[in-house]
mmCIF file of C-alpha atoms in Angstrom:
data_model
loop_
_atom_site.group_PDB
_atom_site.id
_atom_site.type_symbol
_atom_site.label_atom_id
_atom_site.label_comp_id
_atom_site.label_asym_id
_atom_site.label_seq_id
_atom_site.Cartn_x
_atom_site.Cartn_y
_atom_site.Cartn_z
ATOM 1 C CA MET A 1 21.429 61.975 -53.092
ATOM 2 C CA LYS A 2 20.832 59.804 -56.127
ATOM 3 C CA THR A 3 19.539 56.254 -55.735
ATOM 4 C CA PHE A 4 20.561 53.377 -57.970
ATOM 5 C CA TYR A 5 18.732 50.148 -58.701
ATOM 6 C CA VAL A 6 19.825 46.691 -59.732
ATOM 7 C CA TYR A 7 16.969 44.806 -61.323
ATOM 8 C CA ILE A 8 16.123 41.460 -62.879
ATOM 9 C CA LEU A 9 13.733 41.053 -65.780
ATOM 10 C CA THR A 10 12.347 37.867 -67.276
ATOM 11 C CA ASN A 11 10.135 36.824 -70.168
ATOM 12 C CA ILE A 12 6.600 35.430 -69.983
ATOM 13 C CA ASN A 13 7.865 31.835 -69.726
ATOM 14 C CA LYS A 14 10.503 32.717 -67.112
ATOM 15 C CA THR A 15 13.156 31.022 -69.226
ATOM 16 C CA VAL A 16 15.450 34.021 -69.634
ATOM 17 C CA LEU A 17 16.821 36.458 -67.051
ATOM 18 C CA TYR A 18 18.314 39.878 -67.671
ATOM 19 C CA ILE A 19 20.198 41.810 -64.995
ATOM 20 C CA GLY A 20 20.812 45.526 -65.241
ATOM 21 C CA PHE A 21 21.283 48.648 -63.179
ATOM 22 C CA THR A 22 20.018 52.190 -63.516
ATOM 23 C CA ASP A 23 19.548 55.451 -61.685
ATOM 24 C CA ASP A 24 16.069 55.852 -63.193
ATOM 25 C CA VAL A 25 14.182 52.598 -62.759
ATOM 26 C CA ILE A 26 10.920 53.994 -64.117
ATOM 27 C CA ARG A 27 12.423 55.170 -67.382
ATOM 28 C CA ARG A 28 14.518 52.037 -67.797
ATOM 29 C CA ILE A 29 11.657 49.579 -67.243
ATOM 30 C CA GLN A 30 9.487 51.518 -69.700
ATOM 31 C CA GLU A 31 12.310 51.346 -72.259
ATOM 32 C CA HIS A 32 12.461 47.572 -71.855
ATOM 33 C CA LYS A 33 8.681 47.223 -72.100
ATOM 34 C CA ASN A 34 8.553 49.437 -75.195
ATOM 35 C CA LYS A 35 11.518 47.612 -76.785
ATOM 36 C CA LYS A 36 13.249 50.926 -77.320
ATOM 37 C CA TYR A 37 16.690 49.490 -78.043
ATOM 38 C CA GLU A 38 17.947 46.584 -80.116
ATOM 39 C CA GLY A 39 19.526 43.907 -77.997
ATOM 40 C CA PHE A 40 19.016 41.014 -75.638
ATOM 41 C CA THR A 41 15.801 42.150 -73.949
ATOM 42 C CA LYS A 42 14.121 43.005 -77.243
ATOM 43 C CA LEU A 43 15.274 39.791 -78.912
ATOM 44 C CA TYR A 44 14.027 37.556 -76.085
ATOM 45 C CA ASN A 45 11.001 39.686 -75.092
ATOM 46 C CA VAL A 46 12.375 40.184 -71.590
ATOM 47 C CA ASN A 47 10.135 42.840 -70.064
ATOM 48 C CA ARG A 48 8.776 41.607 -66.725
ATOM 49 C CA LEU A 49 10.321 43.124 -63.619
ATOM 50 C CA VAL A 50 10.639 40.331 -61.044
ATOM 51 C CA TYR A 51 13.337 41.678 -58.712
ATOM 52 C CA PHE A 52 15.046 44.919 -57.773
ATOM 53 C CA GLU A 53 17.114 46.384 -55.002
ATOM 54 C CA LYS A 54 18.194 49.906 -54.107
ATOM 55 C CA LEU A 55 21.819 50.940 -53.739
ATOM 56 C CA ASP A 56 23.389 54.205 -52.679
ATOM 57 C CA THR A 57 26.184 54.651 -55.215
ATOM 58 C CA VAL A 58 26.843 53.862 -58.838
ATOM 59 C CA GLU A 59 29.891 51.849 -57.770
ATOM 60 C CA GLU A 60 27.760 49.644 -55.498
ATOM 61 C CA ALA A 61 25.201 49.160 -58.261
ATOM 62 C CA MET A 62 27.846 48.221 -60.823
ATOM 63 C CA ARG A 63 29.485 45.811 -58.384
ATOM 64 C CA ARG A 64 26.164 44.181 -57.493
ATOM 65 C CA GLU A 65 25.134 43.853 -61.146
ATOM 66 C CA LYS A 66 28.438 42.150 -61.979
ATOM 67 C CA GLN A 67 28.110 39.884 -58.950
ATOM 68 C CA LEU A 68 24.583 38.765 -59.872
ATOM 69 C CA LYS A 69 25.549 38.182 -63.500
ATOM 70 C CA LYS A 70 28.177 35.689 -62.309
ATOM 71 C CA TRP A 71 25.672 33.733 -60.215
ATOM 72 C CA ASN A 72 24.236 30.482 -61.526
ATOM 73 C CA ARG A 73 20.563 30.286 -62.421
ATOM 74 C CA ASN A 74 19.543 28.518 -59.192
ATOM 75 C CA TRP A 75 21.056 31.273 -57.041
ATOM 76 C CA LYS A 76 19.263 33.930 -59.095
ATOM 77 C CA ASN A 77 15.988 32.018 -58.809
ATOM 78 C CA ASP A 78 16.426 31.807 -55.026
ATOM 79 C CA LEU A 79 17.057 35.550 -54.830
ATOM 80 C CA ILE A 80 13.912 36.313 -56.829
ATOM 81 C CA ASN A 81 11.839 33.795 -54.854
ATOM 82 C CA LYS A 82 12.757 35.463 -51.550
ATOM 83 C CA GLN A 83 11.422 38.832 -52.704
ATOM 84 C CA ASN A 84 8.783 37.764 -55.202
ATOM 85 C CA PRO A 85 7.800 34.077 -54.804
ATOM 86 C CA ASP A 86 5.067 34.268 -57.449
ATOM 87 C CA TRP A 87 7.354 36.023 -59.926
ATOM 88 C CA LYS A 88 4.718 38.730 -60.424
ATOM 89 C CA ASP A 89 5.589 41.498 -62.838
ATOM 90 C CA LEU A 90 6.249 44.173 -60.241
ATOM 91 C CA SER A 91 5.690 46.894 -62.815
ATOM 92 C CA GLN A 92 2.538 45.510 -64.427
ATOM 93 C CA ASN A 93 0.307 48.109 -62.798
ATOM 94 C CA SER A 94 2.551 50.982 -63.770
ATOM 95 C CA ASP A 95 0.820 53.986 -65.210
ATOM 96 C CA LYS A 96 2.715 56.732 -66.989
ATOM 97 C CA LYS A 97 0.500 59.254 -65.151
ATOM 98 C CA LEU A 98 2.027 58.263 -61.823
ATOM 99 C CA THR A 99 4.777 60.427 -60.435
ATOM 100 C CA ASP A 100 8.168 58.808 -59.998
ATOM 101 C CA LEU A 101 7.626 58.640 -56.244
ATOM 102 C CA GLU A 102 4.181 57.061 -56.639
ATOM 103 C CA PHE A 103 5.585 54.483 -59.039
ATOM 104 C CA LEU A 104 8.420 53.561 -56.681
ATOM 105 C CA GLU A 105 5.999 53.319 -53.760
ATOM 106 C CA MET A 106 3.846 51.000 -55.866
ATOM 107 C CA LEU A 107 6.860 48.823 -56.683
ATOM 108 C CA PHE A 108 7.806 48.493 -53.032
ATOM 109 C CA LYS A 109 4.193 47.720 -52.118
ATOM 110 C CA ASN A 110 4.087 44.960 -54.767
ATOM 111 C CA VAL A 111 7.297 43.482 -53.394
ATOM 112 C CA ASN A 112 5.959 43.421 -49.849
ATOM 113 C CA ASN A 113 2.564 41.885 -50.719
#
């Protein structure tokens, strides 16, 4: 069964938030970090993963992404603070040599520390 992720990225100053969803969080975060595509995250240098959650279906992920995008900034900040009070870049220790499973385990470990 495929897993889906809703995630929130920010910039170095934490002034901008980007919300997205994917079925391949590793690939997607690397694309943001490498500024692969023109758009919002490239323009505002939004490449720090500060929040994510797992969902079971694409429909749930799409619904959750839309829900979070409608939230005001304070609600989004509260959500991030509950999981990641220091707003650490949860992917900062990522290494392309890690397997997908190892990378995901590292992400969950970072969230729980």
